[in-house]
Tab-separated table of C-alpha atoms and ligand atoms in Angstrom:
chain	number	residue	atom	x	y	z
A	1	MET	CA	0.000	0.000	0.000
A	2	LYS	CA	1.258	3.491	-0.912
A	3	LYS	CA	2.571	5.647	1.965
A	4	PHE	CA	-0.033	7.838	3.649
A	5	GLU	CA	-0.222	11.393	2.341
A	6	ALA	CA	-2.090	13.884	4.516
A	7	VAL	CA	-4.926	15.714	2.840
A	8	ASP	CA	-4.000	19.375	2.321
A	9	TYR	CA	-5.930	20.469	-0.762
A	10	PHE	CA	-5.907	24.142	0.220
A	11	ASN	CA	-2.238	24.209	1.208
A	12	LEU	CA	-2.966	25.007	4.845
A	13	ASN	CA	0.479	23.730	5.799
A	14	SER	CA	1.881	26.924	4.285
A	15	LEU	CA	0.263	28.752	7.221
A	16	LEU	CA	2.152	26.729	9.829
A	17	SER	CA	5.257	27.885	11.702
A	18	GLU	CA	8.395	25.720	11.747
A	19	ASP	CA	7.591	24.573	15.290
A	20	GLU	CA	4.041	23.601	14.316
A	21	ILE	CA	5.308	21.638	11.312
A	22	LEU	CA	7.885	19.895	13.483
A	23	VAL	CA	5.298	18.845	16.060
A	24	GLN	CA	2.903	17.649	13.382
A	25	GLU	CA	5.571	15.650	11.586
A	26	SER	CA	6.954	14.039	14.720
A	27	VAL	CA	3.494	12.835	15.795
A	28	ARG	CA	2.690	11.699	12.238
A	29	SER	CA	5.915	9.647	12.127
A	30	PHE	CA	5.133	8.212	15.557
A	31	VAL	CA	1.670	7.147	14.377
A	32	GLU	CA	3.105	5.619	11.209
A	33	ALA	CA	5.878	3.711	12.985
A	34	GLU	CA	4.330	2.793	16.332
A	35	VAL	CA	0.530	2.968	16.109
A	36	ILE	CA	-0.543	1.711	12.688
A	37	PRO	CA	1.360	-1.620	12.968
A	38	ILE	CA	-0.293	-2.633	16.263
A	39	ILE	CA	-3.619	-0.839	16.539
A	40	GLU	CA	-5.870	-3.324	14.732
A	41	ASP	CA	-4.754	-6.122	17.070
A	42	SER	CA	-5.211	-3.884	20.128
A	43	TYR	CA	-8.696	-3.057	18.924
A	44	GLN	CA	-9.640	-6.671	18.152
A	45	GLU	CA	-8.280	-7.842	21.506
A	46	ALA	CA	-9.845	-4.877	23.332
A	47	LYS	CA	-6.487	-3.933	24.853
A	48	PHE	CA	-5.367	-0.360	25.412
A	49	PRO	CA	-1.844	-0.008	23.904
A	50	PHE	CA	-0.342	1.265	27.143
A	51	GLN	CA	3.228	0.763	25.889
A	52	LEU	CA	2.748	3.802	23.618
A	53	ILE	CA	2.076	6.247	26.454
A	54	PRO	CA	5.682	6.861	27.668
A	55	LYS	CA	6.668	7.431	24.039
A	56	LEU	CA	3.884	9.962	23.614
A	57	ALA	CA	5.055	11.680	26.805
A	58	GLU	CA	8.544	11.916	25.293
A	59	LEU	CA	7.019	13.743	22.345
A	60	GLY	CA	5.790	16.322	24.869
A	61	VAL	CA	2.106	16.201	23.907
A	62	PHE	CA	0.450	15.931	27.333
A	63	GLY	CA	-0.754	19.331	28.529
A	64	MET	CA	1.312	20.805	25.709
A	65	THR	CA	-0.378	24.231	25.843
A	66	LEU	CA	0.467	24.710	29.541
A	67	PRO	CA	3.577	26.605	30.740
A	68	GLU	CA	7.067	25.066	30.740
A	69	LYS	CA	7.305	25.791	34.469
A	70	TYR	CA	5.045	22.745	34.998
A	71	GLY	CA	7.041	20.459	32.696
A	72	CYS	CA	4.799	21.230	29.704
A	73	ALA	CA	5.693	22.422	26.200
A	74	GLY	CA	4.030	25.862	26.293
A	75	MET	CA	2.833	25.550	22.695
A	76	ASN	CA	-0.206	27.110	21.054
A	77	ASN	CA	-3.634	25.611	20.405
A	78	LEU	CA	-2.972	25.218	16.690
A	79	ALA	CA	-0.107	22.835	17.477
A	80	TYR	CA	-2.316	20.994	19.996
A	81	GLY	CA	-5.022	20.657	17.352
A	82	LEU	CA	-2.583	19.227	14.824
A	83	VAL	CA	-1.387	16.656	17.358
A	84	ASN	CA	-4.974	15.534	17.960
A	85	GLN	CA	-5.534	15.209	14.219
A	86	GLU	CA	-2.405	13.093	13.742
A	87	LEU	CA	-3.137	10.822	16.721
A	88	GLU	CA	-6.739	10.171	15.755
A	89	ARG	CA	-5.565	9.188	12.285
A	90	GLY	CA	-4.142	6.255	14.246
A	91	ASP	CA	-7.133	5.630	16.516
A	92	SER	CA	-9.767	7.675	18.374
A	93	GLY	CA	-8.833	5.804	21.564
A	94	LEU	CA	-5.349	7.313	21.579
A	95	ARG	CA	-6.711	10.787	20.932
A	96	SER	CA	-9.192	10.175	23.763
A	97	PHE	CA	-6.282	9.401	26.071
A	98	LEU	CA	-4.625	12.674	25.065
A	99	SER	CA	-7.859	14.676	25.444
A	100	VAL	CA	-8.575	13.292	28.889
A	101	GLN	CA	-5.045	13.664	30.237
A	102	SER	CA	-4.541	17.176	28.808
A	103	SER	CA	-7.947	18.815	28.540
A	104	LEU	CA	-9.887	17.141	31.318
A	105	VAL	CA	-7.244	16.513	33.981
A	106	MET	CA	-4.298	18.890	33.510
A	107	TYR	CA	-6.478	21.832	32.407
A	108	PRO	CA	-8.709	21.817	35.549
A	109	ILE	CA	-5.692	21.412	37.848
A	110	PHE	CA	-4.019	24.343	36.072
A	111	THR	CA	-7.175	26.486	35.948
A	112	PHE	CA	-8.895	25.696	39.245
A	113	GLY	CA	-6.047	24.241	41.345
A	114	SER	CA	-3.757	25.818	43.946
A	115	GLU	CA	-0.082	26.379	43.090
A	116	GLU	CA	0.794	23.397	45.345
A	117	GLN	CA	-1.629	21.170	43.410
A	118	ARG	CA	-0.159	22.359	40.093
A	119	MET	CA	3.430	21.721	41.181
A	120	LYS	CA	2.507	18.334	42.640
A	121	TRP	CA	0.550	16.947	39.693
A	122	LEU	CA	1.243	18.733	36.398
A	123	PRO	CA	4.883	17.624	35.871
A	124	LYS	CA	3.894	14.013	36.692
A	125	LEU	CA	0.926	14.102	34.328
A	126	ALA	CA	3.026	15.697	31.546
A	127	SER	CA	5.591	12.899	31.761
A	128	ALA	CA	2.882	10.210	32.101
A	129	GLY	CA	4.323	9.387	35.521
A	130	ALA	CA	0.683	9.720	36.567
A	131	ILE	CA	-2.483	9.025	34.564
A	132	GLY	CA	-5.715	10.912	35.127
A	133	CYS	CA	-9.417	10.553	34.406
A	134	PHE	CA	-12.433	12.890	34.570
A	135	GLY	CA	-15.673	11.870	36.266
A	136	LEU	CA	-18.698	13.966	35.347
A	137	THR	CA	-21.245	11.569	33.799
A	138	GLU	CA	-23.394	9.445	36.131
A	139	PRO	CA	-25.637	6.452	35.401
A	140	ASP	CA	-28.754	8.697	35.496
A	141	TYR	CA	-27.187	12.018	34.418
A	142	GLY	CA	-25.435	12.069	31.039
A	143	SER	CA	-26.546	14.992	28.874
A	144	ASN	CA	-27.819	16.733	31.994
A	145	PRO	CA	-24.786	16.690	34.331
A	146	GLY	CA	-26.298	19.491	36.433
A	147	GLY	CA	-28.635	16.863	37.949
A	148	MET	CA	-25.721	14.825	39.383
A	149	ILE	CA	-26.315	13.101	42.711
A	150	THR	CA	-22.713	12.307	43.684
A	151	LYS	CA	-22.321	14.173	46.917
A	152	ALA	CA	-19.538	15.589	49.086
A	153	GLU	CA	-20.103	16.254	52.746
A	154	LYS	CA	-17.811	18.439	54.882
A	155	VAL	CA	-16.106	16.526	57.701
A	156	ASP	CA	-13.105	17.229	59.922
A	157	GLY	CA	-10.027	17.837	57.701
A	158	GLY	CA	-11.778	17.159	54.423
A	159	PHE	CA	-14.859	15.697	52.739
A	160	LEU	CA	-16.710	12.397	52.476
A	161	LEU	CA	-17.601	11.452	48.916
A	162	ASN	CA	-20.500	9.144	47.992
A	163	GLY	CA	-21.935	8.247	44.593
A	164	ALA	CA	-20.950	6.795	41.218
A	165	LYS	CA	-19.733	7.901	37.797
A	166	MET	CA	-20.107	5.927	34.582
A	167	TRP	CA	-18.455	5.729	31.149
A	168	ILE	CA	-15.180	7.183	32.393
A	169	THR	CA	-12.236	7.000	29.979
A	170	ASN	CA	-9.024	5.684	31.629
A	171	GLY	CA	-10.780	5.204	35.001
A	172	THR	CA	-9.302	1.781	35.798
A	173	ILE	CA	-5.700	2.798	35.027
A	174	ALA	CA	-5.877	6.284	36.514
A	175	ASP	CA	-3.737	7.412	39.447
A	176	ILE	CA	-6.056	10.371	40.019
A	177	ALA	CA	-9.643	11.168	39.091
A	178	ILE	CA	-10.985	14.709	38.750
A	179	VAL	CA	-14.408	14.124	40.280
A	180	TRP	CA	-17.334	16.530	40.162
A	181	ALA	CA	-19.735	16.312	43.107
A	182	LYS	CA	-22.218	18.539	44.889
A	183	LEU	CA	-21.219	20.134	48.188
A	184	ASP	CA	-24.232	21.819	49.794
A	185	GLY	CA	-25.919	21.697	46.367
A	186	ILE	CA	-23.027	23.399	44.496
A	187	VAL	CA	-20.831	21.495	42.008
A	188	LYS	CA	-17.218	21.268	43.214
A	189	GLY	CA	-14.124	19.524	41.819
A	190	PHE	CA	-12.019	17.027	43.807
A	191	ILE	CA	-8.738	15.236	43.122
A	192	VAL	CA	-9.436	11.643	44.146
A	193	GLU	CA	-6.328	9.467	44.401
A	194	LYS	CA	-6.573	5.798	43.469
A	195	GLU	CA	-5.484	4.511	46.890
A	196	PHE	CA	-8.192	6.425	48.792
A	197	LYS	CA	-10.217	3.942	50.847
A	198	GLY	CA	-13.713	3.275	49.469
A	199	PHE	CA	-12.809	4.280	45.891
A	200	SER	CA	-12.934	1.670	43.094
A	201	ALA	CA	-12.890	1.879	39.274
A	202	PRO	CA	-14.086	-1.348	37.621
A	203	GLU	CA	-13.645	-1.566	33.848
A	204	MET	CA	-16.718	-1.622	31.565
A	205	LYS	CA	-16.274	-4.359	28.960
A	206	LYS	CA	-18.028	-5.756	25.849
A	207	LYS	CA	-17.820	-2.497	23.859
A	208	HIS	CA	-18.183	-2.443	20.072
A	209	SER	CA	-16.596	0.999	19.922
A	210	LEU	CA	-13.313	2.457	21.249
A	211	ARG	CA	-12.111	-1.048	21.974
A	212	ALA	CA	-8.487	0.137	22.214
A	213	SER	CA	-9.464	2.483	25.060
A	214	ILE	CA	-10.379	1.817	28.685
A	215	THR	CA	-13.840	2.829	29.904
A	216	SER	CA	-14.770	2.485	33.571
A	217	GLU	CA	-17.189	3.104	36.379
A	218	LEU	CA	-16.033	5.120	39.389
A	219	VAL	CA	-17.578	4.137	42.705
A	220	PHE	CA	-17.281	6.227	45.899
A	221	GLU	CA	-18.306	4.692	49.206
A	222	ASP	CA	-17.574	7.083	52.072
A	223	VAL	CA	-14.300	8.121	50.423
A	224	PHE	CA	-12.397	10.563	52.634
A	225	VAL	CA	-10.885	13.330	50.471
A	226	PRO	CA	-8.487	15.651	52.347
A	227	GLU	CA	-9.085	19.396	52.236
A	228	ASP	CA	-5.914	19.812	50.125
A	229	ASN	CA	-7.541	17.808	47.307
A	230	LEU	CA	-10.428	20.210	46.722
A	231	LEU	CA	-9.876	22.357	43.597
A	232	PRO	CA	-10.216	25.751	45.309
A	233	GLU	CA	-11.199	27.836	42.277
A	234	ALA	CA	-13.862	25.484	40.834
A	235	SER	CA	-17.461	26.338	41.682
A	236	GLY	CA	-20.705	25.539	39.899
A	237	LEU	CA	-21.466	23.558	36.735
A	238	LYS	CA	-19.623	26.162	34.677
A	239	SER	CA	-16.270	24.772	35.902
A	240	PRO	CA	-16.605	21.248	34.434
A	241	LEU	CA	-18.247	22.751	31.330
A	242	MET	CA	-15.118	24.892	30.820
A	243	CYS	CA	-13.082	21.663	30.796
A	244	LEU	CA	-15.433	20.181	28.197
A	245	ASN	CA	-14.682	23.103	25.869
A	246	GLN	CA	-11.029	22.031	25.811
A	247	ALA	CA	-11.850	18.400	25.065
A	248	ARG	CA	-14.467	19.260	22.432
A	249	TYR	CA	-11.840	21.386	20.706
A	250	SER	CA	-9.491	18.412	20.544
A	251	ILE	CA	-12.281	16.220	19.139
A	252	ALA	CA	-13.055	18.738	16.373
A	253	TRP	CA	-9.424	18.429	15.252
A	254	GLY	CA	-9.052	14.740	16.012
A	255	VAL	CA	-11.848	13.435	13.822
A	256	THR	CA	-10.282	15.172	10.817
A	257	GLY	CA	-7.533	12.585	11.276
A	258	SER	CA	-10.097	9.743	11.200
A	259	MET	CA	-11.528	11.217	8.018
A	260	MET	CA	-8.088	11.343	6.412
A	261	ALA	CA	-7.425	7.698	7.292
A	262	CYS	CA	-10.733	6.571	5.748
A	263	TYR	CA	-10.360	8.762	2.660
A	264	ASP	CA	-6.790	7.638	2.062
A	265	SER	CA	-7.791	3.959	2.319
A	266	ALA	CA	-10.703	4.451	-0.077
A	267	LEU	CA	-8.651	6.428	-2.605
A	268	GLN	CA	-5.785	3.904	-2.701
A	269	TYR	CA	-8.206	0.993	-2.939
A	270	ALA	CA	-10.282	2.592	-5.691
A	271	LYS	CA	-7.204	3.181	-7.835
A	272	THR	CA	-6.167	-0.469	-7.757
A	273	ARG	CA	-9.435	-2.424	-7.519
A	274	ILE	CA	-10.442	-3.590	-11.015
A	275	GLN	CA	-14.080	-4.346	-11.892
A	276	PHE	CA	-15.468	-4.566	-15.429
A	277	ASN	CA	-11.822	-4.327	-16.605
A	278	LYS	CA	-11.230	-0.881	-15.165
A	279	PRO	CA	-10.177	0.555	-11.774
A	280	ILE	CA	-13.288	1.484	-9.813
A	281	ALA	CA	-11.696	4.970	-9.386
A	282	SER	CA	-12.326	5.512	-13.099
A	283	TYR	CA	-16.122	5.394	-12.634
A	284	GLN	CA	-17.945	8.676	-12.178
A	285	LEU	CA	-19.973	7.386	-9.223
A	286	THR	CA	-16.777	6.552	-7.315
A	287	GLN	CA	-15.190	9.882	-8.196
A	288	ASP	CA	-18.278	11.674	-6.908
A	289	LYS	CA	-17.865	9.897	-3.553
A	290	LEU	CA	-14.154	10.672	-3.324
A	291	VAL	CA	-14.637	14.333	-4.250
A	292	ASN	CA	-17.376	14.740	-1.643
A	293	MET	CA	-15.067	13.209	0.967
A	294	LEU	CA	-12.195	15.506	0.047
A	295	THR	CA	-14.504	18.541	0.124
A	296	GLU	CA	-15.804	17.730	3.611
A	297	ILE	CA	-12.289	17.108	4.946
A	298	THR	CA	-11.124	20.445	3.527
A	299	LYS	CA	-14.104	22.231	5.098
A	300	THR	CA	-13.366	20.752	8.525
A	301	GLN	CA	-9.711	21.768	8.177
A	302	LEU	CA	-10.684	25.372	7.435
A	303	LEU	CA	-13.065	25.347	10.393
A	304	ASN	CA	-10.348	23.931	12.671
A	305	PHE	CA	-7.740	26.468	11.605
A	306	GLN	CA	-10.036	29.387	12.387
A	307	LEU	CA	-11.118	27.703	15.646
A	308	ALA	CA	-7.442	27.507	16.646
A	309	LYS	CA	-6.895	31.173	15.773
A	310	LEU	CA	-9.917	32.163	17.872
A	311	LYS	CA	-8.737	30.016	20.783
A	312	ASP	CA	-5.173	31.311	20.636
A	313	SER	CA	-6.436	34.909	20.584
A	314	GLY	CA	-8.690	34.236	23.600
A	315	LYS	CA	-11.786	35.224	21.597
A	316	ILE	CA	-13.420	31.825	21.213
A	317	LYS	CA	-17.061	31.215	22.212
A	318	HIS	CA	-18.019	27.795	23.510
A	319	THR	CA	-20.843	27.687	20.954
A	320	GLN	CA	-18.256	27.894	18.154
A	321	ILE	CA	-16.527	24.819	19.585
A	322	SER	CA	-19.936	23.086	19.708
A	323	LEU	CA	-20.508	23.858	16.032
A	324	ALA	CA	-17.144	22.411	15.034
A	325	LYS	CA	-17.491	19.287	17.232
A	326	ARG	CA	-21.015	18.658	15.952
A	327	ASN	CA	-20.212	19.184	12.285
A	328	ASN	CA	-16.867	17.408	12.148
A	329	VAL	CA	-17.958	14.243	13.934
A	330	GLU	CA	-21.095	13.955	11.784
A	331	LYS	CA	-19.038	14.406	8.601
A	332	ALA	CA	-16.398	11.946	9.804
A	333	LEU	CA	-19.077	9.282	10.283
A	334	GLU	CA	-20.517	9.967	6.820
A	335	ILE	CA	-17.044	9.683	5.296
A	336	ALA	CA	-16.328	6.432	7.130
A	337	ARG	CA	-19.560	4.946	5.777
A	338	ILE	CA	-18.855	6.050	2.194
A	339	ALA	CA	-15.261	4.808	2.424
A	340	ARG	CA	-16.555	1.410	3.575
A	341	GLU	CA	-18.894	1.338	0.569
A	342	ILE	CA	-16.006	2.011	-1.817
A	343	LEU	CA	-14.094	-0.967	-0.439
A	344	GLY	CA	-17.053	-3.311	-0.886
A	345	ALA	CA	-16.664	-6.480	1.201
A	346	SER	CA	-13.014	-5.693	1.970
A	347	GLY	CA	-14.290	-2.660	3.860
A	348	ILE	CA	-15.646	-4.787	6.690
A	349	THR	CA	-12.306	-6.453	7.482
A	350	SER	CA	-9.582	-5.367	9.888
A	351	GLU	CA	-7.140	-5.290	6.984
A	352	TYR	CA	-8.329	-1.710	6.502
A	353	PRO	CA	-8.905	0.860	9.280
A	354	ILE	CA	-12.347	2.008	8.157
A	355	MET	CA	-14.747	-0.048	10.290
A	356	ARG	CA	-12.590	0.591	13.364
A	357	HIS	CA	-12.806	4.336	12.760
A	358	ALA	CA	-16.539	4.129	12.004
A	359	ASN	CA	-17.227	2.212	15.222
A	360	ASN	CA	-15.050	4.573	17.268
A	361	LEU	CA	-16.831	7.597	15.833
A	362	GLU	CA	-20.161	6.323	17.183
A	363	SER	CA	-18.786	6.992	20.699
A	364	VAL	CA	-17.224	10.272	19.668
A	365	LYS	CA	-20.621	11.414	18.394
A	366	THR	CA	-22.083	10.728	21.850
A	367	TYR	CA	-19.382	11.734	24.270
A	368	GLU	CA	-18.410	15.308	25.064
A	369	GLY	CA	-22.024	16.302	24.394
A	370	THR	CA	-24.192	14.354	21.980
A	371	HIS	CA	-24.916	15.657	18.481
A	372	GLU	CA	-28.382	16.695	19.733
A	373	MET	CA	-26.977	18.573	22.758
A	374	HIS	CA	-24.722	20.608	20.481
A	375	THR	CA	-27.686	21.340	18.210
A	376	LEU	CA	-29.556	22.712	21.218
A	377	ILE	CA	-26.545	24.669	22.500
A	378	ILE	CA	-26.155	26.430	19.116
A	379	GLY	CA	-29.938	26.672	18.711
A	380	GLU	CA	-30.196	28.549	22.001
A	381	ASP	CA	-27.333	30.843	20.994
A	382	ILE	CA	-28.929	31.921	17.717
A	383	THR	CA	-32.610	32.017	18.766
A	384	GLY	CA	-32.392	32.909	22.439
A	385	PHE	CA	-34.731	30.003	23.275
A	386	ASN	CA	-33.541	27.203	25.566
A	387	ALA	CA	-34.901	23.940	24.102
A	388	PHE	CA	-33.200	21.392	26.383
B	1	LIG	P1	-26.518	26.008	31.942
B	1	LIG	O1	-27.430	26.705	32.900
B	1	LIG	O2	-26.715	26.219	30.484
B	1	LIG	O3	-24.987	26.387	32.270
B	1	LIG	C1	-24.495	26.493	33.596
B	1	LIG	C2	-23.442	27.607	33.572
B	1	LIG	O4	-22.366	27.242	32.713
B	1	LIG	C3	-22.250	28.165	31.605
B	1	LIG	N1	-21.939	27.339	30.429
B	1	LIG	C4	-20.688	27.194	29.990
B	1	LIG	N2	-19.529	27.759	30.399
B	1	LIG	C5	-18.414	27.405	29.750
B	1	LIG	N3	-18.424	26.526	28.736
B	1	LIG	C6	-19.550	25.939	28.294
B	1	LIG	N4	-19.531	25.053	27.290
B	1	LIG	C7	-20.754	26.269	28.933
B	1	LIG	N5	-22.063	25.884	28.786
B	1	LIG	C8	-22.772	26.562	29.696
B	1	LIG	C9	-23.598	28.865	31.544
B	1	LIG	O5	-23.470	30.138	30.959
B	1	LIG	C10	-23.963	28.935	33.023
B	1	LIG	O6	-23.171	29.961	33.599
B	1	LIG	P2	-23.700	30.806	34.847
B	1	LIG	O7	-22.645	31.834	35.054
B	1	LIG	O8	-25.025	31.345	34.401
B	1	LIG	O9	-23.828	29.844	35.973
B	1	LIG	O10	-26.513	24.470	32.346
B	1	LIG	P3	-27.544	23.316	32.007
B	1	LIG	O11	-27.663	22.495	33.248
B	1	LIG	O12	-28.794	23.888	31.396
B	1	LIG	O13	-26.716	22.413	30.948
B	1	LIG	C11	-26.437	22.844	29.727
B	1	LIG	C12	-25.777	21.784	28.780
B	1	LIG	C13	-26.776	20.814	28.262
B	1	LIG	C14	-25.214	22.613	27.645
B	1	LIG	C15	-24.627	21.043	29.434
B	1	LIG	O14	-24.970	20.454	30.588
B	1	LIG	C16	-23.937	20.051	28.496
B	1	LIG	O15	-23.017	20.458	27.808
B	1	LIG	N6	-24.335	18.721	28.465
B	1	LIG	C17	-23.573	17.711	27.755
B	1	LIG	C18	-22.786	16.901	28.772
B	1	LIG	C19	-21.437	16.506	28.300
B	1	LIG	O16	-20.917	16.997	27.301
B	1	LIG	N7	-20.778	15.612	29.022
B	1	LIG	C20	-19.447	15.241	28.717
B	1	LIG	C21	-18.838	14.399	29.822
B	1	LIG	S1	-17.077	14.205	29.703
B	1	LIG	C22	-16.850	13.206	28.388
B	1	LIG	O17	-17.705	12.835	27.677
B	1	LIG	C23	-15.451	12.816	28.150
B	1	LIG	S2	-15.168	11.844	26.749
B	1	LIG	C24	-13.527	11.809	26.913
B	1	LIG	C25	-12.778	11.283	25.790
B	1	LIG	O18	-12.379	12.071	24.895
B	1	LIG	O19	-12.518	10.074	25.840
B	2	LIG	P1	-28.394	10.477	27.483
B	2	LIG	O1	-28.116	11.810	28.084
B	2	LIG	O2	-29.265	9.539	28.238
B	2	LIG	O3	-29.022	10.706	26.042
B	2	LIG	C1	-29.635	9.658	25.298
B	2	LIG	C2	-30.207	10.271	24.003
B	2	LIG	O4	-31.186	11.263	24.325
B	2	LIG	C3	-29.123	11.006	23.188
B	2	LIG	O5	-29.359	10.821	21.811
B	2	LIG	C4	-29.340	12.464	23.562
B	2	LIG	O6	-28.885	13.373	22.563
B	2	LIG	C5	-30.854	12.493	23.703
B	2	LIG	N1	-31.298	13.609	24.560
B	2	LIG	C6	-31.020	13.815	25.879
B	2	LIG	N2	-31.599	14.951	26.303
B	2	LIG	C7	-32.230	15.493	25.239
B	2	LIG	C8	-33.008	16.688	25.011
B	2	LIG	N3	-33.199	17.577	25.976
B	2	LIG	N4	-33.502	16.908	23.775
B	2	LIG	C9	-33.271	16.029	22.761
B	2	LIG	N5	-32.559	14.891	22.902
B	2	LIG	C10	-32.047	14.629	24.125
B	2	LIG	N6	-18.148	10.960	30.627
B	2	LIG	C11	-17.279	11.486	31.550
B	2	LIG	O7	-17.694	12.207	32.459
B	2	LIG	N7	-15.946	11.214	31.482
B	2	LIG	C12	-15.417	10.425	30.519
B	2	LIG	O8	-14.192	10.215	30.478
B	2	LIG	C13	-16.290	9.851	29.548
B	2	LIG	N8	-15.809	8.989	28.602
B	2	LIG	C14	-16.688	8.341	27.771
B	2	LIG	C15	-16.209	7.330	26.936
B	2	LIG	C16	-17.084	6.628	26.122
B	2	LIG	C17	-16.579	5.523	25.266
B	2	LIG	C18	-18.468	6.964	26.099
B	2	LIG	C19	-19.416	6.246	25.189
B	2	LIG	C20	-18.940	7.949	26.932
B	2	LIG	C21	-18.066	8.636	27.787
B	2	LIG	N9	-18.533	9.593	28.716
B	2	LIG	C22	-17.676	10.149	29.642
B	2	LIG	C23	-19.975	9.817	28.860
B	2	LIG	C24	-20.581	10.738	27.800
B	2	LIG	O9	-20.226	12.069	28.007
B	2	LIG	C25	-22.101	10.553	27.836
B	2	LIG	O10	-22.360	9.277	27.317
B	2	LIG	C26	-22.839	11.623	27.060
B	2	LIG	O11	-22.732	12.875	27.688
B	2	LIG	C27	-24.336	11.288	26.863
B	2	LIG	O12	-24.913	10.846	28.028
B	2	LIG	P2	-25.794	9.466	28.053
B	2	LIG	O13	-24.969	8.414	27.404
B	2	LIG	O14	-26.223	9.268	29.441
B	2	LIG	O15	-27.016	9.743	27.099
């Protein structure tokens, strides 16, 4: 099979700085050399490829937009976006790991934590010496996290935590969990360490999607959390929602990588698959499919570039991130389905990455706010009517 060539129909790479190109190329080479050869087996065997994590840490991608003082790379959001795109070209599960560690664990510690908490945890998380997870969703509160019933109660020297979280990426392997719970009816954030008594994180199995990623429950039974582990600056639902903005941003970029993987597979296959004595790429119906795929990828790239510019200039609105997450995931799923069609029966096998990406994208469409939630978020923004 011909070497992968990234889609760049509008020459967006010409807008990148040398540092951004370097980061993009180093992650692309990593994916080519270390991820592609093993990921289908990991997926089939439902095993998270943990051996890749120290190597990713060496590339400096965890919390890469945070300051160097905390062991992070201090890069911009455009570079972070590109890294998400390259990683998800490998697998959405790896991009999920990056999103959770960087956007949902390091970001809240940096934004809502004390200086002691930052110095204690951020360098460890950047080097993957510690793994984190983020517990917001509960069995009965998914799209409506404001209804959460996990509860913290003030006791001498700290808090007692009771309740449960569900569908938590990396839960079982995490050293710390950023847990959102109500204290006197107000949402607060806590750093729960894996050895705290009464805390467990059983893995959720039998998934058809994101099989190369760990998903877990978090259970809290009278877990004592010391005062020092409360995130002092987090208060109200707005705090976890601010974290979601970061992760949704990384998804908007990431799924462009999934699209590229599916498009590239379909294009290469169509050029070499002969039916009725001609390559199927020579038929107008196939060309129509490929051109539509290329057009949608290019549109998501343009959206992502402007999203990065808005984020780096501090002018981004969370509704703009919703629009990009909603659009890009939907288009990625459409592209995966069309790519599978182009490969005919071969499209259903693990010899090609398409069905893996398609199955992963079903989760990506649901997590970090479902497609419908983002419709309602944008709908409220443009009409002024809350339709939740
Ligand atoms: P609502 O009253 O609208 O908002 C409460 C306060 O928050 C403000 N706000 C935001 N602030 C920052 N960023 C955002 N995105 C914000 N959205 C709202 C809002 O202005 C308000 O502020 P204030 O000052 O008035 O208090 O809250 P609501 O209860 O009506 O909920 C609104 C809704 C539906 C948008 C929200 O709850 C939502 O986004 N639901 C979707 C839930 C979700 O996305 N869960 C994700 C869980 S984590 C995950 O899936 C990780 S996957 C990880 C991986 O990549 O593997
Ligand atoms: P529900 O909220 O029950 O929704 C079910 C359906 O109803 C959806 O189609 C939804 O759009 C629709 N719906 C709901 N309300 C409305 C309405 N008002 N109007 C119209 N339609 C509506 N969560 C975390 O906290 N941390 C994680 O690390 C994490 N990782 C995840 C990993 C995976 C693999 C998956 C699948 C999920 C993960 N999640 C995580 C949970 C994820 O965020 C939730 O699944 C998501 O927010 C949706 O919640 P739900 O599944 O309970 O669906």
